XYZ file of N, CA and C in Angstrom:
795
model
N -58.275 16.510 -20.293
C -58.158 18.148 -21.176
C -59.064 17.964 -22.443
N -60.164 17.346 -22.046
C -61.549 16.961 -22.851
C -62.111 18.621 -22.386
N -61.573 19.446 -21.362
C -62.897 20.103 -20.204
C -61.687 21.307 -20.975
N -60.991 21.269 -21.499
C -60.863 22.928 -22.282
C -60.429 22.264 -24.031
N -60.588 21.513 -24.059
C -61.434 21.386 -24.957
C -62.455 21.758 -25.333
N -63.536 21.427 -24.598
C -64.351 21.712 -24.627
C -64.967 23.179 -24.484
N -64.201 23.925 -23.886
C -64.213 25.230 -23.359
C -63.789 26.324 -24.281
N -62.914 25.715 -25.424
C -62.372 26.742 -26.808
C -63.490 25.710 -27.644
N -63.778 24.735 -27.534
C -64.443 24.724 -29.033
C -66.221 24.328 -28.532
N -67.280 24.825 -29.799
C -68.489 24.541 -29.142
C -69.137 23.131 -29.097
N -68.579 22.334 -30.271
C -68.390 21.322 -31.094
C -67.775 19.788 -31.446
N -67.540 19.425 -31.736
C -66.013 18.311 -32.271
C -66.469 19.102 -33.861
N -67.411 19.844 -35.083
C -67.570 20.226 -35.994
C -67.115 21.141 -36.389
N -67.278 22.579 -34.522
C -65.579 23.257 -35.164
C -64.615 23.021 -34.338
N -63.845 22.639 -34.193
C -62.888 22.567 -33.860
C -62.572 21.296 -35.060
N -63.176 20.077 -35.939
C -62.581 20.026 -36.981
C -62.479 21.561 -38.107
N -63.037 22.449 -38.029
C -63.032 23.532 -38.769
C -61.916 24.163 -38.588
N -61.970 24.308 -37.401
C -60.889 25.107 -37.108
C -58.951 24.404 -37.742
N -59.137 23.587 -37.333
C -58.375 22.302 -37.612
C -58.200 22.564 -39.209
N -58.793 22.371 -39.678
C -58.613 22.625 -41.455
C -57.936 23.750 -42.041
N -58.579 24.812 -41.177
C -57.582 26.217 -41.122
C -57.318 26.166 -40.890
N -56.535 24.854 -39.423
C -55.280 25.933 -39.257
C -53.987 24.916 -40.606
N -54.661 23.963 -40.735
C -54.463 23.216 -42.373
C -53.961 24.531 -43.566
N -54.551 24.688 -43.570
C -53.926 25.926 -44.585
C -54.100 26.862 -44.325
N -53.554 27.870 -43.353
C -52.923 28.511 -42.884
C -51.751 28.360 -42.534
N -50.826 27.301 -42.578
C -49.813 26.563 -42.380
C -49.727 26.782 -43.901
N -49.802 26.546 -44.634
C -49.905 27.123 -46.399
C -49.349 27.599 -47.097
N -50.631 29.010 -46.111
C -50.467 30.521 -46.739
C -48.678 30.826 -45.520
N -48.506 30.285 -44.458
C -47.441 30.385 -44.320
C -45.739 30.047 -45.149
N -46.563 28.547 -45.551
C -45.811 28.016 -46.033
C -45.075 29.262 -47.675
N -45.495 29.401 -48.024
C -44.961 31.124 -49.194
C -44.711 31.893 -48.755
N -45.712 32.347 -47.337
C -44.863 33.568 -47.616
C -43.507 33.565 -46.838
N -43.268 32.618 -46.936
C -41.873 31.982 -45.762
C -40.985 32.042 -47.135
N -41.871 30.778 -48.172
C -40.761 31.349 -49.693
C -40.224 32.543 -49.569
N -41.191 33.742 -49.832
C -40.981 34.928 -50.803
C -39.715 35.523 -49.712
N -39.677 35.252 -48.008
C -39.176 35.719 -47.261
C -37.865 35.360 -47.456
N -37.435 33.608 -47.576
C -36.365 33.116 -47.497
C -35.695 33.422 -48.893
N -35.890 34.127 -49.820
C -35.322 34.269 -51.361
C -34.361 35.567 -50.912
N -34.481 36.298 -50.274
C -33.677 37.383 -49.420
C -32.705 37.532 -47.878
N -33.242 36.138 -47.460
C -32.849 36.017 -46.118
C -32.796 34.390 -45.599
N -31.532 34.344 -45.589
C -31.530 32.649 -44.319
C -32.199 33.038 -43.263
N -32.716 31.768 -42.869
C -32.851 31.319 -42.032
C -31.467 31.616 -40.846
N -32.311 32.551 -39.418
C -31.942 32.698 -38.571
C -30.774 32.500 -37.499
N -30.033 31.132 -37.826
C -29.220 29.891 -36.871
C -28.330 29.700 -37.525
N -28.223 28.557 -36.664
C -26.434 27.958 -36.709
C -25.683 29.766 -36.793
N -24.840 28.409 -38.556
C -23.799 30.467 -38.865
C -24.682 31.022 -39.086
N -25.865 31.449 -40.268
C -26.680 32.533 -40.502
C -26.828 33.267 -39.483
N -27.106 32.979 -38.057
C -26.812 33.481 -36.778
C -26.547 35.388 -36.873
N -27.566 36.343 -36.418
C -27.956 37.646 -36.263
C -28.174 37.687 -35.193
N -26.991 39.003 -34.409
C -28.520 39.826 -33.763
C -29.163 40.905 -33.605
N -30.151 40.731 -34.758
C -30.708 41.603 -35.290
C -32.142 40.433 -34.944
N -31.582 39.712 -34.711
C -32.639 38.549 -34.144
C -32.813 38.365 -33.105
N -32.447 39.359 -32.089
C -32.246 39.231 -30.455
C -31.378 38.861 -29.936
N -31.349 37.838 -28.319
C -30.474 37.433 -27.731
C -30.488 36.786 -28.237
N -29.182 36.045 -27.590
C -29.226 34.104 -28.449
C -28.987 33.818 -27.099
N -28.918 31.834 -27.407
C -30.448 31.329 -26.219
C -29.156 29.789 -26.641
N -28.483 29.189 -25.612
C -27.469 28.161 -25.241
C -28.291 27.461 -26.441
N -27.500 26.548 -27.295
C -28.153 25.557 -28.289
C -28.973 24.472 -27.935
N -28.601 24.092 -26.849
C -28.602 22.479 -26.589
C -30.494 23.149 -25.261
N -30.411 24.739 -24.840
C -31.376 24.483 -23.938
C -32.348 25.278 -25.448
N -31.868 26.015 -26.147
C -33.196 25.920 -27.902
C -33.241 25.334 -28.153
N -32.775 23.760 -28.388
C -33.389 22.745 -29.290
C -34.498 21.936 -28.186
N -34.355 21.522 -27.188
C -34.540 20.904 -25.822
C -36.268 22.235 -26.236
N -35.505 23.261 -25.442
C -37.883 23.939 -25.595
C -38.249 23.594 -26.438
N -37.868 24.412 -27.448
C -38.434 24.577 -28.656
C -38.842 23.371 -29.655
N -38.970 22.114 -28.855
C -38.319 21.343 -29.493
C -39.837 19.976 -28.973
N -39.791 20.564 -27.556
C -40.455 19.428 -26.047
C -42.014 20.219 -26.746
N -42.963 21.256 -26.929
C -43.993 21.268 -27.250
C -44.464 20.408 -27.961
N -43.412 19.635 -29.355
C -43.884 18.889 -30.416
C -43.993 17.706 -30.121
N -42.844 17.054 -28.912
C -43.637 15.812 -28.440
C -44.608 15.430 -27.452
N -44.981 16.187 -25.969
C -45.007 17.196 -24.903
C -46.863 16.921 -25.322
N -47.278 18.417 -25.570
C -48.806 18.885 -26.261
C -49.086 17.522 -27.051
N -48.503 16.229 -27.986
C -49.378 16.344 -28.782
C -49.317 14.692 -27.270
N -48.490 14.485 -26.400
C -48.316 13.506 -25.901
C -49.797 13.601 -25.124
N -50.393 14.219 -24.477
C -51.763 14.960 -23.408
C -52.583 15.314 -24.586
N -52.621 14.776 -25.782
C -54.174 15.309 -26.530
C -54.104 13.205 -26.395
N -53.206 12.133 -26.845
C -53.213 11.050 -26.718
C -53.909 10.484 -25.329
N -53.039 10.881 -23.859
C -53.295 10.310 -22.974
C -54.871 11.011 -22.128
N -54.772 12.149 -22.180
C -55.947 12.784 -21.595
C -56.710 13.229 -22.284
N -56.855 13.019 -22.952
C -58.610 13.054 -24.144
C -59.266 12.143 -24.704
N -61.169 12.485 -24.649
C -61.030 11.145 -25.297
C -60.632 9.928 -26.339
N -59.654 11.046 -27.258
C -58.942 10.585 -28.320
C -59.249 9.239 -29.639
N -60.884 9.496 -29.676
C -61.811 8.660 -30.379
C -60.991 7.289 -31.719
N -59.982 7.795 -32.042
C -59.643 7.225 -33.473
C -58.135 6.385 -32.771
N -57.372 6.453 -31.347
C -56.382 5.560 -31.002
C -56.542 4.316 -31.088
N -57.563 3.693 -30.932
C -57.445 1.815 -31.630
C -58.084 1.611 -32.668
N -57.633 2.821 -33.230
C -57.368 2.105 -35.565
C -56.379 1.455 -35.711
N -56.146 1.178 -36.483
C -54.105 0.610 -36.245
C -54.074 1.369 -37.389
N -54.805 2.185 -38.573
C -53.366 3.434 -39.722
C -53.404 4.401 -38.196
N -54.251 5.067 -37.996
C -53.862 5.952 -36.415
C -52.886 5.503 -35.588
N -52.742 4.237 -35.214
C -51.972 4.118 -34.077
C -50.308 3.889 -35.087
N -50.576 3.941 -36.624
C -49.084 3.623 -36.670
C -48.718 5.026 -36.931
N -49.180 6.246 -37.831
C -49.183 7.072 -38.103
C -49.111 7.931 -36.555
N -48.940 7.665 -35.883
C -48.949 8.195 -34.253
C -47.626 7.699 -33.692
N -47.279 6.598 -34.692
C -46.395 6.114 -33.605
C -44.946 7.099 -35.153
N -45.375 6.911 -36.336
C -43.858 7.984 -36.371
C -44.067 9.281 -36.543
N -45.467 9.967 -36.339
C -44.909 11.085 -35.502
C -44.285 11.414 -34.038
N -43.801 10.499 -33.283
C -44.171 10.332 -31.880
C -41.715 9.785 -31.813
N -41.990 8.759 -33.288
C -40.572 8.316 -33.117
C -39.782 9.600 -33.365
N -40.649 10.617 -34.494
C -39.753 11.193 -34.930
C -39.235 12.825 -33.739
N -40.117 13.140 -32.470
C -39.958 14.250 -31.988
C -40.128 13.798 -30.674
N -39.390 12.447 -30.515
C -38.630 11.837 -28.785
C -37.253 12.178 -30.107
N -37.535 11.606 -30.391
C -36.016 11.809 -31.026
C -34.855 13.122 -31.343
N -36.521 13.546 -31.668
C -35.819 14.912 -31.992
C -35.484 16.306 -30.868
N -36.830 15.760 -29.286
C -36.896 16.837 -28.863
C -36.205 16.007 -27.146
N -35.693 14.851 -26.902
C -35.632 14.105 -25.835
C -33.759 13.221 -25.923
N -33.919 13.898 -27.364
C -32.607 12.611 -27.315
C -31.594 13.793 -29.157
N -31.511 14.162 -29.917
C -30.791 15.717 -30.308
C -30.434 15.975 -29.144
N -30.946 16.575 -28.466
C -31.082 18.462 -28.195
C -29.429 17.947 -27.338
N -29.289 16.777 -26.460
C -28.365 16.279 -25.376
C -26.613 15.718 -26.354
N -27.265 15.688 -28.232
C -25.738 15.017 -28.355
C -25.481 16.196 -29.124
N -26.189 17.414 -29.547
C -25.208 18.486 -30.305
C -23.486 18.844 -29.119
N -22.149 18.977 -30.326
C -21.705 18.979 -30.038
C -21.288 20.436 -30.175
N -20.590 21.257 -29.550
C -20.267 22.746 -29.258
C -21.890 23.241 -30.607
N -22.319 23.863 -30.767
C -22.496 24.647 -32.160
C -23.231 26.093 -31.576
N -23.609 26.367 -32.510
C -23.640 28.437 -32.399
C -25.280 28.455 -31.686
N -24.973 29.403 -30.253
C -25.901 29.732 -30.393
C -27.315 30.258 -31.108
N -28.873 30.124 -30.643
C -29.862 30.283 -30.778
C -30.214 31.713 -31.045
N -30.374 33.074 -31.818
C -30.923 33.827 -31.730
C -32.704 34.330 -31.266
N -32.971 35.077 -30.858
C -34.553 34.230 -29.968
C -35.149 34.699 -30.577
N -35.818 35.233 -31.662
C -36.427 35.204 -32.022
C -36.794 33.622 -32.997
N -35.535 33.767 -33.538
C -35.848 32.139 -33.999
C -36.456 30.720 -32.993
N -35.691 30.736 -31.513
C -35.886 30.246 -30.861
C -37.980 29.663 -30.204
N -38.620 31.503 -30.688
C -39.103 31.936 -29.982
C -40.496 31.705 -30.673
N -40.024 31.447 -31.960
C -40.805 31.164 -33.897
C -40.911 29.420 -33.066
N -40.396 29.037 -33.065
C -39.687 27.382 -32.931
C -40.508 27.017 -31.959
N -40.534 27.788 -30.841
C -41.423 26.973 -29.697
C -42.680 26.594 -30.158
N -43.573 28.396 -30.719
C -45.049 28.664 -31.362
C -44.798 27.180 -32.453
N -44.840 27.230 -33.370
C -44.641 26.165 -33.665
C -44.032 25.026 -33.283
N -43.905 24.778 -33.517
C -44.333 23.347 -32.386
C -46.084 23.079 -31.557
N -45.745 24.052 -31.305
C -48.008 23.632 -30.260
C -48.174 23.348 -31.209
N -48.301 24.341 -32.064
C -49.112 24.778 -33.450
C -49.313 23.479 -34.581
N -47.889 23.562 -34.769
C -48.047 22.159 -35.034
C -48.785 20.383 -34.897
N -47.694 20.555 -33.475
C -47.839 19.335 -33.242
C -49.990 19.368 -32.326
N -50.269 20.230 -31.555
C -51.881 20.418 -32.047
C -53.043 19.210 -32.932
N -52.468 19.877 -34.051
C -52.743 19.954 -35.766
C -52.957 18.319 -36.026
N -51.476 18.466 -35.445
C -51.277 16.658 -36.410
C -51.394 15.813 -35.441
N -51.262 15.402 -34.168
C -52.075 14.690 -33.181
C -53.723 14.964 -32.605
N -54.323 15.903 -32.856
C -54.639 15.573 -32.779
C -56.472 15.651 -33.773
N -55.822 15.575 -35.250
C -56.667 15.213 -35.918
C -56.214 13.602 -36.319
N -54.965 13.488 -36.309
C -54.993 12.171 -36.409
C -55.792 10.659 -35.077
N -55.540 11.245 -33.802
C -55.481 10.796 -32.756
C -57.653 10.953 -32.686
N -58.347 11.649 -33.168
C -59.490 11.971 -32.638
C -60.319 11.765 -34.152
N -59.876 12.005 -34.827
C -61.051 12.778 -36.422
C -60.231 12.246 -37.574
N -59.740 11.814 -37.567
C -58.766 11.301 -39.072
C -59.760 9.494 -39.165
N -60.493 9.736 -40.518
C -60.841 8.472 -40.845
C -60.269 7.266 -41.582
N -60.119 5.872 -41.715
C -59.177 5.253 -42.721
C -60.461 4.128 -43.117
N -60.409 3.604 -43.542
C -60.827 2.134 -43.759
C -60.257 1.474 -43.174
N -60.858 0.161 -42.999
C -60.017 -0.681 -42.275
C -58.410 -1.849 -43.861
N -58.695 -1.371 -44.429
C -57.289 -1.921 -45.690
C -55.936 -0.974 -45.851
N -56.557 0.234 -45.261
C -55.734 1.353 -45.679
C -54.264 1.291 -45.144
N -54.037 0.536 -44.716
C -52.771 -0.110 -44.181
C -51.827 -0.961 -45.190
N -52.747 -1.328 -45.848
C -52.788 -2.460 -47.449
C -52.373 -1.572 -48.436
N -52.767 -0.009 -48.848
C -53.286 0.466 -49.663
C -51.509 1.334 -50.197
N -51.509 0.913 -51.343
C -50.284 2.368 -51.635
C -49.172 2.901 -51.335
N -50.129 3.954 -51.157
C -50.258 5.287 -50.689
C -49.858 4.734 -48.702
N -50.811 4.576 -48.512
C -49.773 4.354 -46.691
C -48.144 3.017 -47.483
N -48.280 2.297 -48.194
C -46.503 1.110 -48.005
C -45.895 2.626 -48.613
N -46.010 3.466 -49.637
C -45.118 3.875 -49.963
C -45.165 4.196 -49.456
N -45.962 5.043 -48.527
C -45.458 6.234 -47.956
C -44.349 6.033 -46.424
N -44.638 5.350 -46.029
C -44.737 4.609 -44.909
C -43.186 3.877 -45.247
N -42.721 3.359 -45.908
C -41.282 3.179 -46.224
C -40.484 5.121 -46.579
N -40.905 5.046 -47.712
C -41.262 6.959 -47.504
C -40.304 8.098 -45.838
N -41.363 7.922 -45.154
C -40.884 8.673 -43.788
C -39.632 7.842 -43.040
N -39.605 6.500 -43.251
C -38.644 5.674 -42.648
C -37.167 5.740 -43.629
N -37.248 5.606 -45.004
C -35.799 6.128 -45.227
C -35.490 7.322 -44.877
N -36.193 8.578 -44.960
C -35.927 9.787 -44.627
C -35.644 10.633 -42.898
N -36.009 9.228 -42.470
C -36.117 9.241 -40.838
C -34.620 8.271 -40.724
N -34.462 7.437 -41.236
C -32.517 7.200 -41.174
C -31.486 7.968 -41.704
N -32.389 8.458 -42.719
C -30.944 8.777 -43.313
C -30.499 10.777 -42.611
N -31.489 11.448 -41.828
C -32.031 12.487 -41.894
C -31.167 12.490 -40.100
N -31.131 11.175 -39.274
C -30.883 10.343 -37.942
C -29.096 10.705 -38.276
N -28.812 9.292 -39.217
C -27.806 8.819 -40.124
C -26.437 10.390 -40.577
N -27.308 11.526 -40.908
C -26.615 12.614 -41.043
C -26.416 13.582 -39.993
N -27.367 13.864 -39.585
C -27.058 14.309 -38.240
C -25.695 13.347 -36.943
N -26.027 12.141 -36.965
C -24.070 11.998 -36.724
C -23.598 12.321 -36.806
N -23.480 12.413 -38.897
C -22.149 12.618 -39.258
C -21.680 14.090 -39.378
N -22.785 14.711 -39.172
C -21.826 15.921 -38.318
C -21.245 15.768 -36.886
N -22.501 16.111 -36.846
C -21.790 16.000 -34.425
C -20.543 15.522 -35.128
N -20.090 14.323 -35.885
C -18.819 13.928 -35.148
C -17.578 14.191 -37.034
N -17.547 15.001 -37.113
C -17.101 16.198 -37.908
C -15.789 17.267 -37.288
N -16.174 17.040 -36.005
C -15.224 18.407 -35.236
C -14.547 16.917 -34.047
N -12.790 17.107 -33.441
C -12.592 16.307 -33.492
C -12.731 16.771 -31.955
N -12.868 16.674 -30.166
C -13.201 17.695 -29.270
C -12.570 19.400 -28.928
N -12.921 20.296 -29.200
C -11.878 21.750 -29.116
C -11.800 22.059 -29.974
N -12.512 21.477 -31.310
C -12.015 21.852 -32.674
C -13.613 23.127 -32.774
N -12.861 23.758 -33.590
C -14.557 24.657 -34.106
C -15.283 25.831 -35.016
N -13.453 25.191 -35.881
C -13.832 24.957 -37.878
C -13.869 23.983 -38.253
N -15.295 24.545 -39.377
C -15.920 23.856 -40.043
C -15.740 22.802 -40.779
N -16.522 21.800 -41.668
C -15.357 21.071 -41.729
C -16.276 20.988 -42.445
N -15.405 20.125 -44.136
C -16.244 19.125 -45.171
C -17.516 18.055 -45.310
N -18.601 18.757 -44.738
C -19.090 16.422 -43.906
C -19.274 15.781 -45.600
N -18.154 14.350 -44.604
C -18.419 12.854 -46.020
C -18.885 12.043 -45.592
N -19.605 10.890 -46.492
C -19.856 9.218 -45.333
C -21.366 9.227 -46.534
N -22.124 8.783 -46.823
C -23.773 8.609 -45.814
C -24.297 9.935 -47.530
N -25.499 10.150 -47.171
C -25.849 10.300 -48.699
C -25.555 11.880 -48.835
N -24.141 12.378 -47.702
C -23.698 14.006 -47.695
C -22.750 14.301 -49.113
N -21.935 12.506 -49.373
C -21.178 12.235 -50.522
C -22.433 12.853 -51.973
N -23.341 13.139 -52.064
C -24.142 13.539 -52.560
C -24.411 14.869 -53.177
N -24.931 15.615 -52.030
C -26.000 16.280 -51.274
C -25.380 16.790 -50.012
N -25.326 18.378 -50.000
C -24.615 19.188 -48.963
C -25.296 19.280 -47.652
N -27.661 19.806 -48.242
C -28.483 19.139 -47.550
C -28.412 17.617 -47.549
N -27.369 16.668 -46.638
C -28.167 15.626 -46.194
C -29.330 15.331 -45.546
N -28.979 15.559 -44.185
C -29.402 16.028 -43.103
C -30.396 16.170 -43.040
N -31.509 17.831 -44.473
C -31.812 17.955 -45.090
C -32.945 17.855 -45.676
N -33.253 17.014 -46.874
C -32.776 15.711 -47.690
C -33.469 14.962 -46.870
N -33.097 14.449 -46.038
C -34.122 13.221 -45.743
C -35.240 13.528 -44.524
N -35.008 14.895 -43.601
C -36.373 15.738 -42.611
C -38.075 15.806 -43.711
N -37.128 16.366 -45.158
C -38.547 16.393 -45.544
C -39.018 15.140 -46.712
N -37.703 13.777 -46.373
C -38.274 13.370 -47.147
C -39.366 12.344 -46.251
N -39.054 12.457 -44.466
C -39.626 11.761 -44.178
C -41.383 12.573 -43.543
N -41.153 13.664 -43.960
C -42.698 14.847 -43.762
C -43.272 14.278 -44.578
N -42.521 13.578 -45.822
C -43.432 13.693 -47.197
C -44.187 12.600 -47.357
N -43.316 11.566 -47.607
C -43.904 10.323 -46.715
C -44.687 10.252 -45.876
N -44.561 11.110 -45.020
C -46.297 11.283 -43.797
C -46.936 11.261 -43.431
N -46.730 11.950 -44.772
C -48.337 12.864 -45.750
C -48.893 11.803 -46.264
N -47.826 11.367 -47.562
C -48.914 9.837 -48.402
C -49.178 9.358 -47.699
N -48.410 8.784 -46.528
C -49.237 7.467 -45.906
C -51.196 8.458 -45.224
N -50.612 9.762 -44.455
C -51.579 10.596 -43.498
C -52.762 11.137 -44.998
N -52.280 11.495 -45.597
C -53.424 11.412 -46.493
C -54.485 12.918 -46.558
N -53.911 13.625 -45.504
C -54.948 14.951 -45.099
C -54.376 16.296 -45.424
N -54.727 16.880 -44.896
C -54.293 18.877 -44.850
C -53.816 18.742 -44.621
N -53.691 17.749 -43.597
C -52.938 18.930 -41.715
C -51.847 17.724 -42.436
N -51.256 16.851 -42.732
C -50.102 16.303 -42.718
C -49.551 16.883 -43.906
N -49.644 17.477 -44.785
C -49.822 18.081 -46.184
C -48.849 19.730 -46.011
N -49.916 19.658 -44.824
C -49.511 21.373 -45.180
C -47.841 21.150 -44.442
N -47.493 20.352 -43.308
C -46.131 19.906 -43.366
C -45.003 20.080 -43.673
N -45.654 19.100 -44.734
C -44.412 18.816 -45.258
C -44.539 20.122 -46.341
N -44.997 20.410 -46.882
C -44.786 21.729 -47.398
C -44.072 22.244 -47.029
N -44.560 22.942 -46.328
C -44.276 23.902 -44.781
C -41.709 23.181 -44.679
N -42.006 21.690 -44.072
C -40.175 21.340 -44.568
C -39.704 21.218 -45.630
N -40.049 21.392 -46.836
C -39.946 21.363 -47.376
C -39.676 23.074 -47.898
N -39.845 23.565 -48.108
C -40.060 25.447 -47.828
C -38.401 25.613 -47.091
N -38.979 25.882 -46.600
C -37.847 25.994 -44.784
C -36.235 25.987 -45.148
N -36.626 23.407 -45.395
C -34.930 23.451 -46.024
C -34.927 23.364 -46.670
N -35.692 23.520 -47.342
C -34.573 23.684 -48.760
C -33.814 24.925 -49.290
N -34.591 25.976 -48.311
C -34.103 27.480 -48.690
C -32.446 27.189 -48.045
N -32.613 25.681 -46.932
C -31.763 26.113 -45.708
C -30.472 24.809 -46.596
N -30.874 24.057 -47.676
C -29.682 23.601 -47.883
C -29.388 23.748 -48.957
N -29.654 25.135 -49.527
C -29.217 25.654 -50.695
C -28.404 26.984 -50.630
N -28.723 27.164 -49.139
C -27.745 27.789 -48.709
C -27.284 27.416 -47.888
N -26.622 26.594 -47.274
C -25.735 25.386 -47.381
C -24.831 25.436 -48.149
N -24.486 24.680 -49.285
C -23.818 24.768 -50.381
C -23.958 26.013 -51.283
N -24.283 27.047 -51.500
C -23.569 28.387 -51.330
C -22.504 28.310 -50.460
N -22.770 28.271 -49.064
C -21.654 28.481 -48.421
C -20.155 28.080 -48.336
N -20.645 26.143 -48.734
C -19.618 25.846 -48.785
C -18.712 25.971 -50.059
N -19.342 26.290 -50.928
C -18.811 25.877 -52.890
C -18.199 27.288 -52.510
N -17.824 28.653 -51.498
C -17.863 29.834 -50.592
C -16.139 29.973 -50.410
N -16.353 28.955 -49.323
C -15.738 28.618 -48.281
C -14.226 27.757 -47.801
N -14.879 26.625 -48.829
C -14.212 25.734 -49.165
C -13.942 25.536 -51.117
N -12.271 25.772 -50.926
C -11.680 25.446 -52.655
C -11.777 24.155 -53.522
N -11.554 23.602 -52.569
C -12.186 21.931 -52.392
C -13.296 21.131 -52.417
N -14.194 21.939 -52.504
C -15.714 21.762 -51.743
C -16.060 20.918 -53.719
N -16.182 19.493 -53.496
C -16.946 18.420 -54.146
C -17.935 19.225 -54.985
N -17.346 19.603 -56.855
C -18.330 20.578 -57.583
C -18.895 19.122 -58.240
N -19.536 17.839 -57.931
C -20.192 17.248 -58.575
C -21.180 17.473 -57.071
N -20.833 17.026 -56.728
C -22.321 16.776 -54.499
C -23.499 18.516 -55.450
N -24.554 17.976 -55.159
C -25.115 19.153 -55.313
C -25.877 20.005 -54.252
N -27.103 20.925 -54.360
C -27.416 21.121 -52.759
C -28.297 19.493 -51.858
N -29.481 20.154 -52.983
C -30.589 18.826 -51.745
C -30.715 17.492 -52.742
N -30.736 17.156 -53.173
C -31.186 16.160 -54.453
C -30.390 15.439 -55.296
N -29.292 14.482 -54.914
C -28.351 13.826 -55.336
C -28.990 13.796 -57.238
N -27.201 14.597 -57.713
C -27.654 13.868 -59.486
C -28.905 14.919 -59.628
N -29.705 15.684 -59.314
C -30.011 17.199 -60.041
C -30.404 17.628 -59.612
N -29.917 18.332 -58.393
C -30.252 19.564 -57.760
C -29.335 19.882 -56.757
């Protein structure tokens, strides 16, 4: 892949400049998305409509749209010079990234039970985003990110790594709860209970937001921060939409349960 990259960029300085611009553009996209989501729900799952294209099987959509976030980085690590992958901070951050996307692209799609089809537009945008973000995160970490030898013992890295782990565990556990709400053959929605769902409607979203916020703190770069911001905008909107939906659909929905942040919001 080095030959491909060398054709795309005249120098490493130019590629790093592009990576930085991609990060800033993601922050701009997050701002645009925030404004859009004030008027429209993210169009998949219970909010899917035919306005966004023909339906794509949910398992196929999740597998294919998330796969580039795993495969593109894997190729970058295995088949480019990846000069920084021998450094411990970079290795640990790459492990965090890959741990999430191995689960999200290779395990999660095949555990889905039922689920509504994904509109093609949502599927296509997610596919492009995963290529974009996968390249930006892992190319920077594997080839450009500079950390001091003691970065892994710094408060930022330790705190960020702890947040990442807690968020990842909450996200995986919450997905497990949601998968098991329905018995085989059931199609109706139910109130999720257990775990962090006792406190918030969007426990799975809270977990993933926490995960990438921790990653951003540990990685300490505009690239990781831009992804954390984008994740926050999209998933917070999703959590609030779910919360409103649950309150409207279920008269017995727990009134003390918050949308996203336990006891707060």
